[in-house]
Short mmCIF file of C-alpha atoms and ligand atoms in Angstrom, two decimals:
data_model
loop_
_atom_site.label_atom_id
_atom_site.label_comp_id
_atom_site.label_asym_id
_atom_site.label_seq_id
_atom_site.Cartn_x
_atom_site.Cartn_y
_atom_site.Cartn_z
CA UNK A 22 0.01 -0.02 -0.21
CA UNK A 23 1.22 3.30 -0.88
CA UNK A 24 2.19 5.49 2.04
CA UNK A 25 0.29 8.63 3.16
CA UNK A 26 1.40 11.88 4.72
CA UNK A 27 0.26 11.60 8.50
CA UNK A 28 -3.31 13.08 9.42
CA UNK A 29 -3.32 16.51 9.98
CA UNK A 30 0.03 17.33 7.69
CA UNK A 31 0.10 18.68 4.39
CA UNK A 32 2.70 18.86 1.62
CA UNK A 33 3.25 22.02 -0.28
CA UNK A 34 3.92 21.38 -3.85
CA UNK A 35 5.33 23.52 -6.48
CA UNK A 36 1.84 24.51 -7.49
CA UNK A 37 1.72 26.22 -4.15
CA UNK A 38 5.00 26.79 -2.90
CA UNK A 39 5.57 30.00 -4.69
CA UNK A 40 2.62 31.32 -2.68
CA UNK A 41 4.42 30.43 0.22
CA UNK A 42 7.59 32.25 -0.88
CA UNK A 43 5.56 35.26 -1.73
CA UNK A 44 4.12 35.57 1.77
CA UNK A 45 7.60 34.84 3.13
CA UNK A 46 9.42 37.30 1.42
CA UNK A 47 6.99 39.97 2.19
CA UNK A 48 6.97 38.93 5.92
CA UNK A 49 10.88 39.14 6.25
CA UNK A 50 10.74 42.45 4.53
CA UNK A 51 8.18 44.07 6.82
CA UNK A 52 9.81 42.67 9.98
CA UNK A 53 13.11 44.33 8.75
CA UNK A 54 11.32 47.32 8.35
CA UNK A 55 9.91 47.54 11.82
CA UNK A 56 13.24 46.81 13.21
CA UNK A 57 12.66 43.18 14.19
CA UNK A 58 15.57 40.66 13.69
CA UNK A 59 15.12 36.96 12.75
CA UNK A 60 15.59 34.09 15.25
CA UNK A 61 15.43 30.25 14.45
CA UNK A 62 14.77 27.97 17.42
CA UNK A 63 15.00 24.20 17.51
CA UNK A 64 11.81 22.06 16.52
CA UNK A 65 11.88 20.36 19.65
CA UNK A 66 12.36 21.49 23.22
CA UNK A 67 12.41 20.19 26.76
CA UNK A 68 8.81 19.51 27.59
CA UNK A 69 9.14 21.45 30.80
CA UNK A 70 9.74 24.89 28.64
CA UNK A 71 6.16 24.57 27.61
CA UNK A 72 4.74 23.30 30.96
CA UNK A 73 6.01 26.43 32.54
CA UNK A 74 5.76 28.57 29.50
CA UNK A 75 2.37 27.98 28.03
CA UNK A 76 0.88 26.66 31.22
CA UNK A 77 -0.04 23.26 32.40
CA UNK A 78 -3.82 24.05 32.67
CA UNK A 79 -4.02 24.95 29.05
CA UNK A 80 -5.44 22.76 26.24
CA UNK A 81 -2.11 22.95 24.59
CA UNK A 82 -0.20 21.29 27.55
CA UNK A 83 -3.05 18.93 28.52
CA UNK A 84 -4.04 17.28 25.34
CA UNK A 85 -2.41 18.81 22.24
CA UNK A 86 1.39 18.30 22.75
CA UNK A 87 3.70 16.01 20.72
CA UNK A 88 5.57 14.72 23.67
CA UNK A 89 7.97 11.74 23.53
CA UNK A 90 10.81 10.24 25.49
CA UNK A 91 14.20 10.30 23.57
CA UNK A 92 16.75 7.76 23.98
CA UNK A 93 18.41 9.37 26.82
CA UNK A 94 15.24 9.30 28.79
CA UNK A 95 14.69 13.02 28.39
CA UNK A 96 11.10 14.39 27.86
CA UNK A 97 10.94 16.15 24.69
CA UNK A 98 8.15 18.00 22.91
CA UNK A 99 7.83 19.33 19.41
CA UNK A 100 6.94 23.16 19.79
CA UNK A 101 3.64 23.86 19.83
CA UNK A 102 4.06 27.49 19.81
CA UNK A 103 6.88 30.05 19.07
CA UNK A 104 6.90 32.44 22.10
CA UNK A 105 8.31 30.03 24.82
CA UNK A 106 11.17 29.00 22.57
CA UNK A 107 11.74 32.63 21.89
CA UNK A 108 12.07 33.32 25.53
CA UNK A 109 14.14 30.46 26.36
CA UNK A 110 16.75 31.45 23.67
CA UNK A 111 16.54 35.19 24.75
CA UNK A 112 17.37 34.23 28.34
CA UNK A 113 20.11 31.43 27.30
CA UNK A 114 21.93 33.99 25.14
CA UNK A 115 22.02 36.59 27.93
CA UNK A 116 20.34 39.11 25.65
CA UNK A 117 18.37 40.25 28.42
CA UNK A 118 21.64 41.89 29.75
CA UNK A 119 21.94 44.07 26.73
CA UNK A 120 20.03 47.38 25.75
CA UNK A 121 16.24 46.63 25.66
CA UNK A 122 13.89 46.21 23.95
CA UNK A 123 14.89 43.12 22.04
CA UNK A 124 12.70 42.65 18.87
CA UNK A 125 12.71 39.22 17.37
CA UNK A 126 10.86 37.66 14.44
CA UNK A 127 10.28 34.20 13.22
CA UNK A 128 8.64 31.67 10.88
CA UNK A 129 8.25 28.24 12.44
CA UNK A 130 6.35 24.96 12.23
CA UNK A 131 4.09 24.40 15.19
CA UNK A 132 2.91 20.92 16.19
CA UNK A 133 -0.54 20.43 18.02
CA UNK A 134 -2.63 17.19 18.35
CA UNK A 135 -5.92 18.65 17.33
CA UNK A 136 -8.69 17.64 15.24
CA UNK A 137 -7.86 18.26 11.73
CA UNK A 138 -10.22 20.38 9.75
CA UNK A 139 -10.19 23.41 7.28
CA UNK A 140 -7.62 25.76 8.89
CA UNK A 141 -6.59 23.33 11.63
CA UNK A 142 -3.61 21.19 11.29
CA UNK A 143 -1.42 19.12 13.41
CA UNK A 144 1.62 20.53 11.88
CA UNK A 145 1.00 24.24 10.91
CA UNK A 146 3.29 27.28 10.26
CA UNK A 147 3.35 30.51 12.10
CA UNK A 148 5.17 33.75 11.73
CA UNK A 149 5.42 35.57 14.85
CA UNK A 150 7.11 38.58 16.58
CA UNK A 151 8.24 39.23 20.14
CA UNK A 152 9.07 42.50 21.79
CA UNK A 153 11.00 41.78 24.90
CA UNK A 154 11.87 44.31 27.79
CA UNK A 155 9.31 47.02 27.66
CA UNK A 156 6.17 47.55 29.50
CA UNK A 157 5.20 50.61 27.52
CA UNK A 158 1.93 50.27 25.38
CA UNK A 159 4.07 51.75 22.73
CA UNK A 160 5.22 48.19 22.37
CA UNK A 161 1.93 46.69 22.20
CA UNK A 162 0.79 49.33 19.66
CA UNK A 163 3.80 48.62 17.45
CA UNK A 164 3.28 44.75 17.43
CA UNK A 165 -0.54 45.39 16.45
CA UNK A 166 0.65 47.89 13.84
CA UNK A 167 3.06 45.39 12.31
CA UNK A 168 0.40 42.67 11.96
CA UNK A 169 -2.26 45.09 10.69
CA UNK A 170 0.24 46.48 8.05
CA UNK A 171 1.27 42.95 6.98
CA UNK A 172 -2.28 41.93 6.51
CA UNK A 173 -3.03 45.16 4.60
CA UNK A 174 -0.18 44.41 2.26
CA UNK A 175 -1.49 40.92 1.79
CA UNK A 176 -4.50 42.78 0.59
CA UNK A 177 -7.03 40.84 2.61
CA UNK A 178 -10.34 42.70 3.41
CA UNK A 179 -12.69 42.03 5.93
CA UNK A 180 -10.42 41.09 8.68
CA UNK A 181 -11.31 42.81 11.77
CA UNK A 182 -8.88 43.72 14.88
CA UNK A 183 -10.32 42.89 18.22
CA UNK A 184 -8.63 44.13 21.19
CA UNK A 185 -9.23 43.65 25.05
CA UNK A 186 -7.32 43.22 28.36
CA UNK A 187 -7.17 39.98 30.24
CA UNK A 188 -5.96 41.88 33.41
CA UNK A 189 -2.94 41.11 35.55
CA UNK A 190 -2.08 39.41 38.83
CA UNK A 191 -3.76 42.14 40.65
CA UNK A 192 -7.08 42.16 38.90
CA UNK A 193 -7.52 38.72 37.48
CA UNK A 194 -7.97 36.85 40.86
CA UNK A 195 -10.77 39.20 41.83
CA UNK A 196 -12.41 38.53 38.45
CA UNK A 197 -11.88 34.86 38.61
CA UNK A 198 -13.87 34.66 41.75
CA UNK A 199 -16.46 36.64 40.41
CA UNK A 200 -16.64 34.45 37.65
CA UNK A 201 -16.70 31.30 39.46
CA UNK A 202 -19.33 32.48 41.61
CA UNK A 203 -21.42 33.07 38.52
CA UNK A 204 -20.60 29.44 37.14
CA UNK A 205 -20.74 27.64 40.50
CA UNK A 206 -24.87 27.05 40.44
CA UNK A 207 -24.43 25.64 36.85
CA UNK A 208 -21.37 23.58 37.60
CA UNK A 209 -23.30 20.44 36.83
CA UNK A 210 -24.44 21.44 33.27
CA UNK A 211 -20.80 22.21 32.11
CA UNK A 212 -19.12 19.73 29.69
CA UNK A 213 -16.70 17.41 31.18
CA UNK A 214 -13.62 19.59 29.96
CA UNK A 215 -14.97 22.76 31.67
CA UNK A 216 -15.81 20.81 34.91
CA UNK A 217 -11.89 20.45 35.26
CA UNK A 218 -11.52 24.06 33.84
CA UNK A 219 -13.64 25.38 36.80
CA UNK A 220 -11.09 25.15 39.57
CA UNK A 221 -7.74 25.64 37.36
CA UNK A 222 -8.71 27.90 34.70
CA UNK A 223 -12.33 29.10 34.71
CA UNK A 224 -11.64 31.86 31.99
CA UNK A 225 -11.25 28.99 29.51
CA UNK A 226 -14.77 28.06 29.97
CA UNK A 227 -15.69 31.32 28.27
CA UNK A 228 -13.91 29.98 25.10
CA UNK A 229 -15.50 26.32 25.11
CA UNK A 230 -16.84 25.39 21.84
CA UNK A 231 -19.65 23.12 23.32
CA UNK A 232 -23.19 24.70 22.96
CA UNK A 233 -24.28 24.34 26.59
CA UNK A 234 -21.01 25.82 27.99
CA UNK A 235 -21.32 28.70 25.23
CA UNK A 236 -24.81 29.39 26.34
CA UNK A 237 -23.65 29.66 30.08
CA UNK A 238 -20.88 31.97 29.25
CA UNK A 239 -22.96 34.39 27.46
CA UNK A 240 -24.31 35.98 30.54
CA UNK A 241 -21.23 35.59 32.51
CA UNK A 242 -19.15 38.58 34.05
CA UNK A 243 -16.64 40.11 31.88
CA UNK A 244 -12.86 40.79 32.68
CA UNK A 245 -13.09 44.36 31.32
CA UNK A 246 -15.54 45.30 34.01
CA UNK A 247 -12.99 44.05 36.66
CA UNK A 248 -9.92 45.72 35.71
CA UNK A 249 -7.49 47.41 38.14
CA UNK A 250 -6.95 51.02 37.39
CA UNK A 251 -3.17 50.21 35.95
CA UNK A 252 -4.69 47.69 33.58
CA UNK A 253 -7.65 50.13 32.47
CA UNK A 254 -5.17 52.84 31.96
CA UNK A 255 -2.88 50.66 29.67
CA UNK A 256 -5.99 49.74 27.55
CA UNK A 257 -6.76 53.26 27.24
CA UNK A 258 -3.36 54.22 26.33
CA UNK A 259 -3.30 51.45 23.84
CA UNK A 260 -6.26 52.89 22.14
CA UNK A 261 -4.79 56.30 21.84
CA UNK A 262 -1.88 54.82 20.10
CA UNK A 263 -3.94 52.71 17.62
CA UNK A 264 -6.17 55.82 17.08
CA UNK A 265 -3.18 57.87 16.34
CA UNK A 266 -1.95 55.40 13.79
CA UNK A 267 -5.21 55.23 12.19
CA UNK A 268 -5.67 51.61 13.02
CA UNK A 269 -9.29 50.40 13.58
CA UNK A 270 -10.36 48.01 16.17
CA UNK A 271 -13.34 46.68 18.19
CA UNK A 272 -12.83 46.43 21.78
CA UNK A 273 -14.16 42.82 22.30
CA UNK A 274 -14.35 41.60 25.84
CA UNK A 275 -14.87 37.99 24.64
CA UNK A 276 -11.32 37.41 23.72
CA UNK A 277 -10.01 34.61 25.80
CA UNK A 278 -6.54 33.64 24.79
CA UNK A 279 -5.53 29.87 25.12
CA UNK A 280 -2.13 30.49 26.54
CA UNK A 281 -1.84 31.17 30.33
CA UNK A 282 0.97 33.44 30.06
CA UNK A 283 -1.02 36.65 28.68
CA UNK A 284 -1.51 39.68 30.89
CA UNK A 285 -3.19 43.05 29.89
CA UNK A 286 -3.43 43.40 26.04
CA UNK A 287 -4.72 40.47 24.18
CA UNK A 288 -5.79 40.85 20.65
CA UNK A 289 -7.04 38.75 17.42
CA UNK A 290 -7.51 39.54 13.72
CA UNK A 291 -10.43 37.81 12.76
CA UNK A 292 -12.25 36.90 9.44
CA UNK A 293 -15.37 35.12 8.52
CA UNK A 294 -14.26 34.50 5.08
CA UNK A 295 -12.56 31.01 5.72
CA UNK A 296 -15.02 29.12 7.78
CA UNK A 297 -15.14 28.25 11.41
CA UNK A 298 -11.29 28.74 11.97
CA UNK A 299 -11.43 32.54 11.39
CA UNK A 300 -8.50 33.82 13.68
CA UNK A 301 -5.78 34.63 11.37
CA UNK A 302 -3.34 36.03 14.16
CA UNK A 303 -3.71 36.35 17.63
CA UNK A 304 -1.38 37.74 20.45
CA UNK A 305 -0.76 39.99 23.46
CA UNK A 306 1.36 40.84 26.49
CA UNK A 307 3.02 38.34 28.66
CA UNK A 308 4.77 40.12 31.63
CA UNK A 309 5.63 37.25 33.75
CA UNK A 310 6.50 34.71 31.05
CA UNK A 311 10.35 35.53 30.85
CA UNK A 312 10.33 35.15 34.64
CA UNK A 313 8.33 31.69 34.66
CA UNK A 314 10.88 30.21 32.25
CA UNK A 315 13.83 31.32 34.59
CA UNK A 316 14.88 34.68 33.33
CA UNK A 317 14.81 38.04 34.90
CA UNK A 318 11.43 39.82 35.73
CA UNK A 319 11.02 41.41 32.20
CA UNK A 320 7.81 41.96 30.23
CA UNK A 321 7.15 41.20 26.64
CA UNK A 322 4.39 41.43 23.96
CA UNK A 323 4.05 39.50 20.57
CA UNK A 324 1.81 37.55 18.33
CA UNK A 325 1.55 34.38 16.29
CA UNK A 326 0.04 34.59 12.68
CA UNK A 327 -1.01 31.35 10.79
CA UNK A 328 0.50 31.02 7.48
CA UNK A 329 -2.15 28.37 6.21
CA UNK A 330 -4.96 30.52 7.23
CA UNK A 331 -3.43 33.74 5.82
CA UNK A 332 -2.97 31.62 2.45
CA UNK A 333 -6.65 30.48 2.82
CA UNK A 334 -7.85 34.13 3.11
CA UNK A 335 -5.59 35.24 0.24
CA UNK A 336 -6.79 32.54 -1.93
CA UNK A 337 -10.45 33.09 -1.14
CA UNK A 338 -9.87 36.73 -2.46
CA UNK A 339 -7.98 35.82 -5.68
CA UNK A 340 -4.72 37.36 -4.60
CA UNK A 341 -2.31 37.61 -7.30
CA UNK A 342 0.85 35.75 -6.17
CA UNK A 343 2.58 36.32 -9.44
CA UNK A 344 2.33 32.96 -10.71
CA UNK A 345 5.25 30.08 -10.57
CA UNK A 346 8.56 31.10 -11.80
CA UNK A 347 8.91 29.67 -15.23
CA UNK A 348 12.52 28.94 -17.03
CA UNK A 349 13.48 31.80 -19.18
CA UNK A 350 15.41 29.67 -21.46
CA UNK A 351 15.68 26.23 -22.63
CA UNK A 352 18.82 24.98 -24.02
CA UNK A 353 18.22 22.16 -26.58
CA UNK A 354 20.99 20.20 -28.42
CA UNK A 355 21.38 17.75 -31.31
CA UNK A 356 24.27 15.31 -31.60
CA UNK A 357 26.17 14.21 -28.64
CA UNK A 358 29.34 16.01 -29.86
CA UNK A 359 27.42 19.14 -29.14
CA UNK A 360 26.44 18.53 -25.53
CA UNK A 361 29.55 19.74 -24.06
CA UNK A 362 28.95 23.24 -25.62
CA UNK A 363 25.23 23.23 -24.67
CA UNK A 364 26.52 22.50 -20.98
CA UNK A 365 28.94 25.28 -21.06
CA UNK A 366 26.39 27.92 -22.28
CA UNK A 367 23.84 26.50 -19.61
CA UNK A 368 26.42 27.34 -17.01
CA UNK A 369 27.21 30.54 -18.36
CA UNK A 370 23.35 31.73 -18.47
CA UNK A 371 22.91 30.24 -14.90
CA UNK A 372 25.92 32.32 -13.72
CA UNK A 373 24.43 35.64 -14.83
CA UNK A 374 21.23 34.67 -13.03
CA UNK A 375 19.12 33.52 -15.70
CA UNK A 376 16.66 30.70 -15.06
CA UNK A 377 18.07 28.19 -17.75
CA UNK A 378 17.29 24.49 -18.10
CA UNK A 379 18.00 21.40 -20.05
CA UNK A 380 16.48 18.20 -20.73
CA UNK A 381 18.17 16.10 -17.97
CA UNK A 382 16.30 13.07 -19.67
CA UNK A 383 18.35 13.55 -22.72
CA UNK A 384 15.60 12.81 -25.18
CA UNK A 385 15.86 13.49 -29.01
CA UNK A 386 15.20 17.20 -30.28
CA UNK A 387 11.42 16.54 -30.70
CA UNK A 388 11.28 15.20 -27.27
CA UNK A 389 13.37 18.16 -25.72
CA UNK A 390 11.29 20.90 -27.28
CA UNK A 391 7.88 19.11 -26.33
CA UNK A 392 9.50 19.31 -22.85
CA UNK A 393 10.38 22.91 -23.13
CA UNK A 394 6.73 23.79 -23.97
CA UNK A 395 5.45 21.63 -21.24
CA UNK A 396 7.69 23.52 -18.72
CA UNK A 397 6.54 26.86 -20.11
CA UNK A 398 9.99 28.20 -21.00
CA UNK A 399 9.86 31.69 -22.64
CA UNK A 400 12.93 31.23 -25.13
CA UNK A 401 14.67 28.14 -26.42
CA UNK A 402 17.99 27.53 -28.48
CA UNK A 403 18.99 24.64 -30.18
CA UNK A 404 22.67 23.78 -30.56
CA UNK A 405 23.91 21.72 -33.33
CA UNK A 406 27.16 21.76 -35.53
CA UNK A 407 26.60 25.11 -36.96
CA UNK A 408 26.08 26.86 -33.68
CA UNK A 409 29.10 25.48 -32.16
CA UNK A 410 31.06 26.24 -35.06
CA UNK A 411 29.91 30.11 -35.71
CA UNK A 412 28.77 31.03 -32.19
CA UNK A 413 25.54 32.48 -33.84
CA UNK A 414 22.50 31.13 -32.12
CA UNK A 415 18.85 31.12 -33.10
CA UNK A 416 16.87 32.49 -30.16
CA UNK A 417 13.22 31.55 -30.37
CA UNK A 418 10.48 33.02 -28.61
CA UNK A 419 8.28 30.15 -27.58
CA UNK A 420 5.15 32.39 -26.56
CA UNK A 421 5.11 34.47 -29.54
CA UNK A 422 6.48 32.10 -32.07
CA UNK A 423 9.09 34.65 -33.35
CA UNK A 424 12.87 33.87 -33.71
CA UNK A 425 15.84 35.93 -34.22
CA UNK A 426 19.62 35.09 -34.95
CA UNK A 427 21.75 36.30 -32.32
CA UNK A 428 25.70 36.05 -31.31
CA UNK A 429 26.35 34.12 -28.16
CA UNK A 430 27.86 37.03 -26.64
CA UNK A 431 24.67 39.19 -26.85
CA UNK A 432 22.37 36.21 -25.41
CA UNK A 433 22.46 37.35 -22.03
CA UNK A 434 21.47 40.94 -22.56
CA UNK A 435 18.74 39.98 -25.22
CA UNK A 436 17.03 37.51 -22.52
CA UNK A 437 17.13 40.46 -19.90
CA UNK A 438 15.67 42.99 -22.11
P1 LIG B 12 -7.55 28.87 17.62
O1 LIG B 12 -8.39 29.75 18.68
O2 LIG B 12 -8.14 28.89 16.19
O3 LIG B 12 -7.23 27.44 18.10
P2 LIG B 12 -5.15 29.60 19.07
O4 LIG B 12 -5.64 30.69 19.93
O5 LIG B 12 -5.03 28.15 19.60
O6 LIG B 12 -6.17 29.57 17.76
P3 LIG B 12 -2.49 30.93 18.91
O7 LIG B 12 -1.92 29.94 19.72
O8 LIG B 12 -2.84 31.97 19.29
O9 LIG B 12 -3.94 30.29 18.30
O10 LIG B 12 -1.73 30.52 17.47
C1 LIG B 12 -1.78 31.88 16.47
C2 LIG B 12 -2.30 31.64 15.33
O11 LIG B 12 -1.88 30.41 14.67
C3 LIG B 12 -3.66 31.47 15.11
O12 LIG B 12 -4.44 32.69 15.12
C4 LIG B 12 -3.96 30.70 13.93
O13 LIG B 12 -3.88 31.55 12.66
C5 LIG B 12 -2.83 29.66 13.97
N1 LIG B 12 -3.10 28.30 14.34
C6 LIG B 12 -3.17 27.87 15.67
N2 LIG B 12 -3.59 26.56 15.68
C7 LIG B 12 -3.54 26.29 14.43
C8 LIG B 12 -3.84 25.01 13.82
N3 LIG B 12 -4.10 23.75 14.52
N4 LIG B 12 -3.90 24.81 12.43
C9 LIG B 12 -3.33 25.73 11.65
N5 LIG B 12 -3.34 27.03 12.25
C10 LIG B 12 -3.49 27.21 13.69
MG1 LIG B 13 -6.08 26.50 19.56
#
């Protein structure tokens, strides 16, 4: 039986990979414009990092991680998100001792054992940024501005920015108690998962997808109504900065982020164009994460943006990705004695940056040209005895069907025209 890719994973084949390259190029560019620098962290980390970083009451840690013991009896986990590894590397490289803030960006695979569906995979890919070392809302505003600017550049309409505050160590416990008070009389009606959330992480109940919990959650008290003065002022400050930058948003008290580490700012970019999994980008502030992972007491803010969901959205509005890159010239040859010359020409073309191909299946001339057509090559040349002797080539424009005689020395400039 033929092998299949594991459930929840996807191959990216050439008919789509140029679209990935397109968004990756634009992503690298915008990050550099905003002063973020790339970091790459390993695909796997010690499980302990995510237990501490993501939080062991979260769905991710409790049921979605790819965890295994390696041959040295270490517990290893494929990274389910990018922030905790970024924090680990920040601490390990002593970057916290340098001038702050530290601004990182990344592009990474993430692994979560979830139920695969449209926009939800077990291996998916995220663009992300992190800004460590500043508690000013200017950092939150800049992080949101980058996501907003990027989505605008990707030309995706109908994406809404929702912002909220999830409070801090001062006001969240007060709210938590209020929420538990509200939920307690209806405890028996909650789904089994939410029953376990009641003590450990009651805010997650507000994000439950089961109908009954959702119904109960509708009337629950909201974090926004219980913010302390500091958190309330922070949210107002953020709104001022977003207004100043002309960024539209909605304050949405229902935002509950899936990771435990968030404090104050939480935000999502949401669309209804790609089905149920409509959150393209999610992020927020995490003022205690660096400390929890073993670093100094330092704040941070960032986001993760799902590449698959972004591409689904761009495809749904027929984004022009510029198409696959086709060969510029196909070098065909007649007679084995002319092959060496052809290979030399091919080499020269490639060295000057021209996309040049040859038939590595070594078919006869008719077969080679048929293949050139199939590849969509713009030009072709046929190298025979005359061409080798005189250096005069016939350059055929395969699209227009026209041809010109040209000296080999002028070939590159002609193609570049
Ligand atoms: P969701 O509510 O959709 O499960 P999340 O809150 O778990 O999202 P984050 O951890 O904030 O997501 O990850 C950031 C982004 O990564 C999401 O906004 C989404 O675009 C993408 N993402 C998350 N999980 C998946 C997945 N299983 N498959 C594809 N993309 C995903
Ligand atoms: Mg999730």
